[in-house]
PDB file of C-alpha atoms in Angstrom:
ATOM      1  CA  UNK Y 270     205.311  67.513  10.616  1.00 84.00           C
ATOM      2  CA  UNK Y 271     202.948  67.250  13.591  1.00 90.00           C
ATOM      3  CA  UNK Y 272     199.874  67.895  13.926  1.00 93.00           C
ATOM      4  CA  UNK Y 273     199.267  71.496  15.644  1.00 93.00           C
ATOM      5  CA  UNK Y 274     196.146  71.391  17.963  1.00 93.00           C
ATOM      6  CA  UNK Y 275     192.909  69.008  19.754  1.00 94.00           C
ATOM      7  CA  UNK Y 276     193.063  65.239  20.797  1.00 96.00           C
ATOM      8  CA  UNK Y 277     195.641  64.505  19.206  1.00 96.00           C
ATOM      9  CA  UNK Y 278     197.719  67.975  19.123  1.00 96.00           C
ATOM     10  CA  UNK Y 279     201.760  67.416  19.401  1.00 95.00           C
ATOM     11  CA  UNK Y 280     201.813  64.091  17.511  1.00 95.00           C
ATOM     12  CA  UNK Y 281     203.603  63.761  15.055  1.00 93.00           C
ATOM     13  CA  UNK Y 282     202.957  62.474  11.205  1.00 93.00           C
ATOM     14  CA  UNK Y 283     205.464  60.042   8.679  1.00 90.00           C
ATOM     15  CA  UNK Y 284     205.146  62.149   4.782  1.00 87.00           C
ATOM     16  CA  UNK Y 285     205.701  60.123   1.842  1.00 84.00           C
ATOM     17  CA  UNK Y 286     209.344  58.778   1.029  1.00 74.00           C
ATOM     18  CA  UNK Y 287     210.857  59.629  -1.919  1.00 61.00           C
ATOM     19  CA  UNK Y 288     208.278  62.193  -3.850  1.00 53.00           C
ATOM     20  CA  UNK Y 289     208.574  65.852  -3.653  1.00 59.00           C
ATOM     21  CA  UNK Y 290     205.564  66.428  -1.234  1.00 61.00           C
ATOM     22  CA  UNK Y 291     204.560  69.600   0.014  1.00 63.00           C
ATOM     23  CA  UNK Y 292     202.666  69.309   2.641  1.00 66.00           C
ATOM     24  CA  UNK Y 293     200.402  72.332   3.567  1.00 69.00           C
ATOM     25  CA  UNK Y 294     202.654  74.886   6.077  1.00 66.00           C
ATOM     26  CA  UNK Y 295     201.062  74.441   9.601  1.00 72.00           C
ATOM     27  CA  UNK Y 296     200.125  78.650   9.574  1.00 80.00           C
ATOM     28  CA  UNK Y 297     198.445  77.399   6.270  1.00 82.00           C
ATOM     29  CA  UNK Y 298     196.706  74.977   8.582  1.00 84.00           C
ATOM     30  CA  UNK Y 299     196.272  77.333  11.455  1.00 88.00           C
ATOM     31  CA  UNK Y 300     194.325  79.869   9.792  1.00 88.00           C
ATOM     32  CA  UNK Y 301     191.798  77.388   7.957  1.00 91.00           C
ATOM     33  CA  UNK Y 302     191.304  75.435  11.424  1.00 93.00           C
ATOM     34  CA  UNK Y 303     190.944  78.576  12.885  1.00 91.00           C
ATOM     35  CA  UNK Y 304     188.251  79.753  10.419  1.00 91.00           C
ATOM     36  CA  UNK Y 305     186.019  75.851  11.125  1.00 93.00           C
ATOM     37  CA  UNK Y 306     186.588  76.290  14.871  1.00 88.00           C
ATOM     38  CA  UNK Y 307     182.684  76.720  15.220  1.00 90.00           C
ATOM     39  CA  UNK Y 308     182.496  74.511  11.584  1.00 93.00           C
ATOM     40  CA  UNK Y 309     184.273  71.160  12.549  1.00 96.00           C
ATOM     41  CA  UNK Y 310     183.267  69.359  15.402  1.00 96.00           C
ATOM     42  CA  UNK Y 311     180.905  66.072  13.329  1.00 96.00           C
ATOM     43  CA  UNK Y 312     181.673  67.734  10.457  1.00 97.00           C
ATOM     44  CA  UNK Y 313     182.233  65.829   6.616  1.00 97.00           C
ATOM     45  CA  UNK Y 314     185.960  65.937   5.636  1.00 98.00           C
ATOM     46  CA  UNK Y 315     187.206  65.706   1.785  1.00 98.00           C
ATOM     47  CA  UNK Y 316     190.895  65.616   1.336  1.00 98.00           C
ATOM     48  CA  UNK Y 317     192.145  66.011  -1.849  1.00 98.00           C
ATOM     49  CA  UNK Y 318     195.671  65.509  -3.251  1.00 96.00           C
ATOM     50  CA  UNK Y 319     196.345  64.366   0.215  1.00 95.00           C
ATOM     51  CA  UNK Y 320     200.155  63.527   0.467  1.00 92.00           C
ATOM     52  CA  UNK Y 321     200.884  62.694   3.997  1.00 91.00           C
ATOM     53  CA  UNK Y 322     197.149  63.232   4.692  1.00 94.00           C
ATOM     54  CA  UNK Y 323     198.632  65.938   7.260  1.00 94.00           C
ATOM     55  CA  UNK Y 324     195.302  67.971   6.849  1.00 95.00           C
ATOM     56  CA  UNK Y 325     192.521  65.859   7.007  1.00 96.00           C
ATOM     57  CA  UNK Y 326     194.028  64.089  10.108  1.00 96.00           C
ATOM     58  CA  UNK Y 327     194.181  67.704  11.395  1.00 95.00           C
ATOM     59  CA  UNK Y 328     190.288  67.613  10.841  1.00 96.00           C
ATOM     60  CA  UNK Y 329     190.044  64.425  12.457  1.00 97.00           C
ATOM     61  CA  UNK Y 330     191.845  65.690  15.377  1.00 96.00           C
ATOM     62  CA  UNK Y 331     189.781  68.846  16.077  1.00 96.00           C
ATOM     63  CA  UNK Y 332     186.364  66.919  15.466  1.00 96.00           C
ATOM     64  CA  UNK Y 333     185.868  66.190  12.704  1.00 97.00           C
ATOM     65  CA  UNK Y 334     183.553  62.864  11.879  1.00 96.00           C
ATOM     66  CA  UNK Y 335     185.091  61.314   9.419  1.00 95.00           C
ATOM     67  CA  UNK Y 336     187.639  62.383   6.740  1.00 97.00           C
ATOM     68  CA  UNK Y 337     188.067  60.628   2.758  1.00 98.00           C
ATOM     69  CA  UNK Y 338     191.623  60.959   1.471  1.00 98.00           C
ATOM     70  CA  UNK Y 339     192.377  60.862  -1.695  1.00 98.00           C
ATOM     71  CA  UNK Y 340     195.872  60.638  -3.147  1.00 96.00           C
ATOM     72  CA  UNK Y 341     196.466  59.027  -7.005  1.00 95.00           C
ATOM     73  CA  UNK Y 342     200.087  57.857  -5.291  1.00 93.00           C
ATOM     74  CA  UNK Y 343     200.756  54.681  -3.435  1.00 93.00           C
ATOM     75  CA  UNK Y 344     203.637  55.802  -1.443  1.00 93.00           C
ATOM     76  CA  UNK Y 345     201.271  58.591   0.241  1.00 94.00           C
ATOM     77  CA  UNK Y 346     198.224  56.180   0.243  1.00 95.00           C
ATOM     78  CA  UNK Y 347     200.684  54.226   2.603  1.00 94.00           C
ATOM     79  CA  UNK Y 348     201.760  57.085   4.635  1.00 94.00           C
ATOM     80  CA  UNK Y 349     197.986  58.028   5.084  1.00 96.00           C
ATOM     81  CA  UNK Y 350     197.506  54.459   6.004  1.00 96.00           C
ATOM     82  CA  UNK Y 351     200.256  53.994   8.372  1.00 95.00           C
ATOM     83  CA  UNK Y 352     199.430  57.392  10.166  1.00 95.00           C
ATOM     84  CA  UNK Y 353     195.883  56.420  10.643  1.00 96.00           C
ATOM     85  CA  UNK Y 354     197.679  52.777  12.164  1.00 95.00           C
ATOM     86  CA  UNK Y 355     199.844  55.277  14.313  1.00 95.00           C
ATOM     87  CA  UNK Y 356     196.172  57.565  14.939  1.00 96.00           C
ATOM     88  CA  UNK Y 357     193.719  54.722  15.801  1.00 95.00           C
ATOM     89  CA  UNK Y 358     191.305  56.301  13.998  1.00 93.00           C
ATOM     90  CA  UNK Y 359     190.692  53.928  10.207  1.00 82.00           C
ATOM     91  CA  UNK Y 360     187.184  53.828  10.828  1.00 86.00           C
ATOM     92  CA  UNK Y 361     187.231  57.605  10.678  1.00 88.00           C
ATOM     93  CA  UNK Y 362     189.434  57.199   7.210  1.00 95.00           C
ATOM     94  CA  UNK Y 363     188.029  56.244   3.887  1.00 97.00           C
ATOM     95  CA  UNK Y 364     191.186  55.875   2.187  1.00 97.00           C
ATOM     96  CA  UNK Y 365     191.299  55.981  -1.556  1.00 98.00           C
ATOM     97  CA  UNK Y 366     193.823  55.462  -4.577  1.00 97.00           C
ATOM     98  CA  UNK Y 367     192.994  57.507  -7.085  1.00 97.00           C
ATOM     99  CA  UNK Y 368     193.146  59.442  -9.711  1.00 97.00           C
ATOM    100  CA  UNK Y 369     190.750  62.276  -7.924  1.00 97.00           C
ATOM    101  CA  UNK Y 370     188.593  64.029 -11.378  1.00 97.00           C
ATOM    102  CA  UNK Y 371     187.136  60.387 -12.147  1.00 97.00           C
ATOM    103  CA  UNK Y 372     186.421  60.542  -7.776  1.00 98.00           C
ATOM    104  CA  UNK Y 373     184.369  63.816  -8.039  1.00 98.00           C
ATOM    105  CA  UNK Y 374     182.654  62.232 -10.752  1.00 97.00           C
ATOM    106  CA  UNK Y 375     181.745  59.491  -9.077  1.00 97.00           C
ATOM    107  CA  UNK Y 376     180.619  61.329  -6.042  1.00 97.00           C
ATOM    108  CA  UNK Y 377     178.935  63.072  -8.812  1.00 97.00           C
ATOM    109  CA  UNK Y 378     177.174  59.563  -9.545  1.00 97.00           C
ATOM    110  CA  UNK Y 379     176.731  59.012  -6.011  1.00 97.00           C
ATOM    111  CA  UNK Y 380     174.705  62.555  -5.107  1.00 96.00           C
ATOM    112  CA  UNK Y 381     177.326  62.566  -2.846  1.00 96.00           C
ATOM    113  CA  UNK Y 382     178.201  65.646  -0.874  1.00 97.00           C
ATOM    114  CA  UNK Y 383     181.046  66.553   2.003  1.00 98.00           C
ATOM    115  CA  UNK Y 384     180.936  69.593   4.892  1.00 98.00           C
ATOM    116  CA  UNK Y 385     184.506  70.588   3.660  1.00 98.00           C
ATOM    117  CA  UNK Y 386     186.647  70.103   1.562  1.00 98.00           C
ATOM    118  CA  UNK Y 387     190.047  70.573   1.286  1.00 97.00           C
ATOM    119  CA  UNK Y 388     192.364  70.925  -2.207  1.00 97.00           C
ATOM    120  CA  UNK Y 389     195.507  71.062  -2.683  1.00 94.00           C
ATOM    121  CA  UNK Y 390     196.615  69.878  -6.140  1.00 93.00           C
ATOM    122  CA  UNK Y 391     200.631  70.663  -6.971  1.00 90.00           C
ATOM    123  CA  UNK Y 392     200.267  74.209  -8.283  1.00 88.00           C
ATOM    124  CA  UNK Y 393     200.184  75.585 -11.305  1.00 89.00           C
ATOM    125  CA  UNK Y 394     199.728  71.878 -12.458  1.00 92.00           C
ATOM    126  CA  UNK Y 395     197.838  71.955 -16.048  1.00 93.00           C
ATOM    127  CA  UNK Y 396     195.910  68.347 -16.767  1.00 94.00           C
ATOM    128  CA  UNK Y 397     193.938  67.355 -20.130  1.00 94.00           C
ATOM    129  CA  UNK Y 398     190.288  67.028 -19.079  1.00 93.00           C
ATOM    130  CA  UNK Y 399     188.004  65.881 -22.424  1.00 93.00           C
ATOM    131  CA  UNK Y 400     190.280  67.436 -24.832  1.00 94.00           C
ATOM    132  CA  UNK Y 401     190.650  70.746 -23.463  1.00 94.00           C
ATOM    133  CA  UNK Y 402     193.997  71.893 -21.333  1.00 93.00           C
ATOM    134  CA  UNK Y 403     192.575  72.699 -17.841  1.00 93.00           C
ATOM    135  CA  UNK Y 404     194.701  74.203 -14.210  1.00 94.00           C
ATOM    136  CA  UNK Y 405     193.897  71.549 -12.226  1.00 96.00           C
ATOM    137  CA  UNK Y 406     193.158  73.352  -9.225  1.00 96.00           C
ATOM    138  CA  UNK Y 407     190.530  74.913 -12.005  1.00 96.00           C
ATOM    139  CA  UNK Y 408     189.205  72.078 -13.115  1.00 96.00           C
ATOM    140  CA  UNK Y 409     188.124  70.385 -10.081  1.00 97.00           C
ATOM    141  CA  UNK Y 410     186.921  73.726  -8.855  1.00 97.00           C
ATOM    142  CA  UNK Y 411     184.540  73.504 -11.496  1.00 95.00           C
ATOM    143  CA  UNK Y 412     183.719  70.195 -11.137  1.00 97.00           C
ATOM    144  CA  UNK Y 413     182.606  70.393  -7.532  1.00 98.00           C
ATOM    145  CA  UNK Y 414     180.275  72.734  -8.265  1.00 97.00           C
ATOM    146  CA  UNK Y 415     178.630  71.992 -11.384  1.00 96.00           C
ATOM    147  CA  UNK Y 416     177.695  68.468  -9.223  1.00 97.00           C
ATOM    148  CA  UNK Y 417     177.266  70.398  -6.383  1.00 97.00           C
ATOM    149  CA  UNK Y 418     179.421  68.208  -4.185  1.00 98.00           C
ATOM    150  CA  UNK Y 419     179.575  71.018  -1.139  1.00 98.00           C
ATOM    151  CA  UNK Y 420     177.053  69.981   1.291  1.00 95.00           C
ATOM    152  CA  UNK Y 421     175.229  73.763   1.340  1.00 93.00           C
ATOM    153  CA  UNK Y 422     175.935  75.137   3.696  1.00 92.00           C
ATOM    154  CA  UNK Y 423     179.761  74.230   3.098  1.00 95.00           C
ATOM    155  CA  UNK Y 424     183.386  75.139   2.852  1.00 97.00           C
ATOM    156  CA  UNK Y 425     185.710  74.808  -0.425  1.00 98.00           C
ATOM    157  CA  UNK Y 426     189.669  75.428  -0.014  1.00 97.00           C
ATOM    158  CA  UNK Y 427     191.938  75.763  -2.692  1.00 96.00           C
ATOM    159  CA  UNK Y 428     195.796  75.875  -1.525  1.00 93.00           C
ATOM    160  CA  UNK Y 429     197.212  76.561  -4.952  1.00 92.00           C
ATOM    161  CA  UNK Y 430     200.588  79.015  -5.656  1.00 86.00           C
ATOM    162  CA  UNK Y 431     198.933  81.335  -9.018  1.00 85.00           C
ATOM    163  CA  UNK Y 432     195.093  83.437  -9.105  1.00 86.00           C
ATOM    164  CA  UNK Y 433     192.719  81.231 -10.346  1.00 90.00           C
ATOM    165  CA  UNK Y 434     189.766  81.502 -12.624  1.00 87.00           C
ATOM    166  CA  UNK Y 435     186.648  81.344 -10.267  1.00 85.00           C
ATOM    167  CA  UNK Y 436     184.081  82.373 -13.763  1.00 83.00           C
ATOM    168  CA  UNK Y 437     181.382  81.085 -13.847  1.00 88.00           C
ATOM    169  CA  UNK Y 438     180.562  79.238 -11.212  1.00 95.00           C
ATOM    170  CA  UNK Y 439     176.463  77.959 -10.442  1.00 94.00           C
ATOM    171  CA  UNK Y 440     177.011  76.396  -6.943  1.00 95.00           C
ATOM    172  CA  UNK Y 441     179.529  77.793  -5.341  1.00 97.00           C
ATOM    173  CA  UNK Y 442     181.014  81.655  -4.674  1.00 96.00           C
ATOM    174  CA  UNK Y 443     184.276  82.707  -3.889  1.00 95.00           C
ATOM    175  CA  UNK Y 444     184.217  84.248  -0.865  1.00 95.00           C
ATOM    176  CA  UNK Y 445     187.732  85.026  -0.222  1.00 94.00           C
ATOM    177  CA  UNK Y 446     192.214  84.542  -0.182  1.00 93.00           C
ATOM    178  CA  UNK Y 447     194.554  84.063   2.239  1.00 91.00           C
ATOM    179  CA  UNK Y 448     198.066  84.007   0.787  1.00 87.00           C
ATOM    180  CA  UNK Y 449     200.463  82.323   3.456  1.00 81.00           C
ATOM    181  CA  UNK Y 450     204.445  82.661   1.622  1.00 79.00           C
ATOM    182  CA  UNK Y 451     204.055  81.180  -1.845  1.00 80.00           C
ATOM    183  CA  UNK Y 452     200.888  79.109  -1.297  1.00 84.00           C
ATOM    184  CA  UNK Y 453     197.492  81.361  -1.609  1.00 90.00           C
ATOM    185  CA  UNK Y 454     193.841  80.069  -0.258  1.00 93.00           C
ATOM    186  CA  UNK Y 455     191.528  80.676  -2.207  1.00 95.00           C
ATOM    187  CA  UNK Y 456     187.959  80.039  -0.078  1.00 96.00           C
ATOM    188  CA  UNK Y 457     185.034  79.170  -1.340  1.00 97.00           C
ATOM    189  CA  UNK Y 458     181.240  78.491  -0.076  1.00 97.00           C
ATOM    190  CA  UNK Y 459     177.930  77.820  -1.541  1.00 94.00           C
ATOM    191  CA  UNK Y 460     175.762  80.771  -2.525  1.00 91.00           C
TER     192      UNK Y 460
END
């Protein structure tokens, strides 16, 4: 796993051991960051279901002022910490071990927003939320929308292996999808 561009271009990063993590393919990351080339400098980046943190570190490498990494796996968090130390960017990285849904609810209470949000959950995973079963990626989408966690000119990316139900959305609008092998990148912005 290697950072594609920016000040850490070519740096190899660790992946969590013993997990079935699925790092975002370099072609997908290249697509994302090509779209962000005029927005990445100085932005706040939220990397949900971070795994190794590769996407968030790519954002810092390309000029994001900070990245918040959220994952509930101890191995992933240790890996992200190790990668942040290797890059010497501890002050630019906020690393949170915890449930993504609970973190989003905390952000809502704090009225926190992010310029760019990247969501990469385990593909096609269902979860129980308030007594109902939801596709995890759709639940995250609707919580981000409901609580207006995306900054006014921000962009939300959701990497998933299937189509998403994007209705109804109150604050976000679906822009487009991009396919990359088995993955589909769903792209949203504010209305």
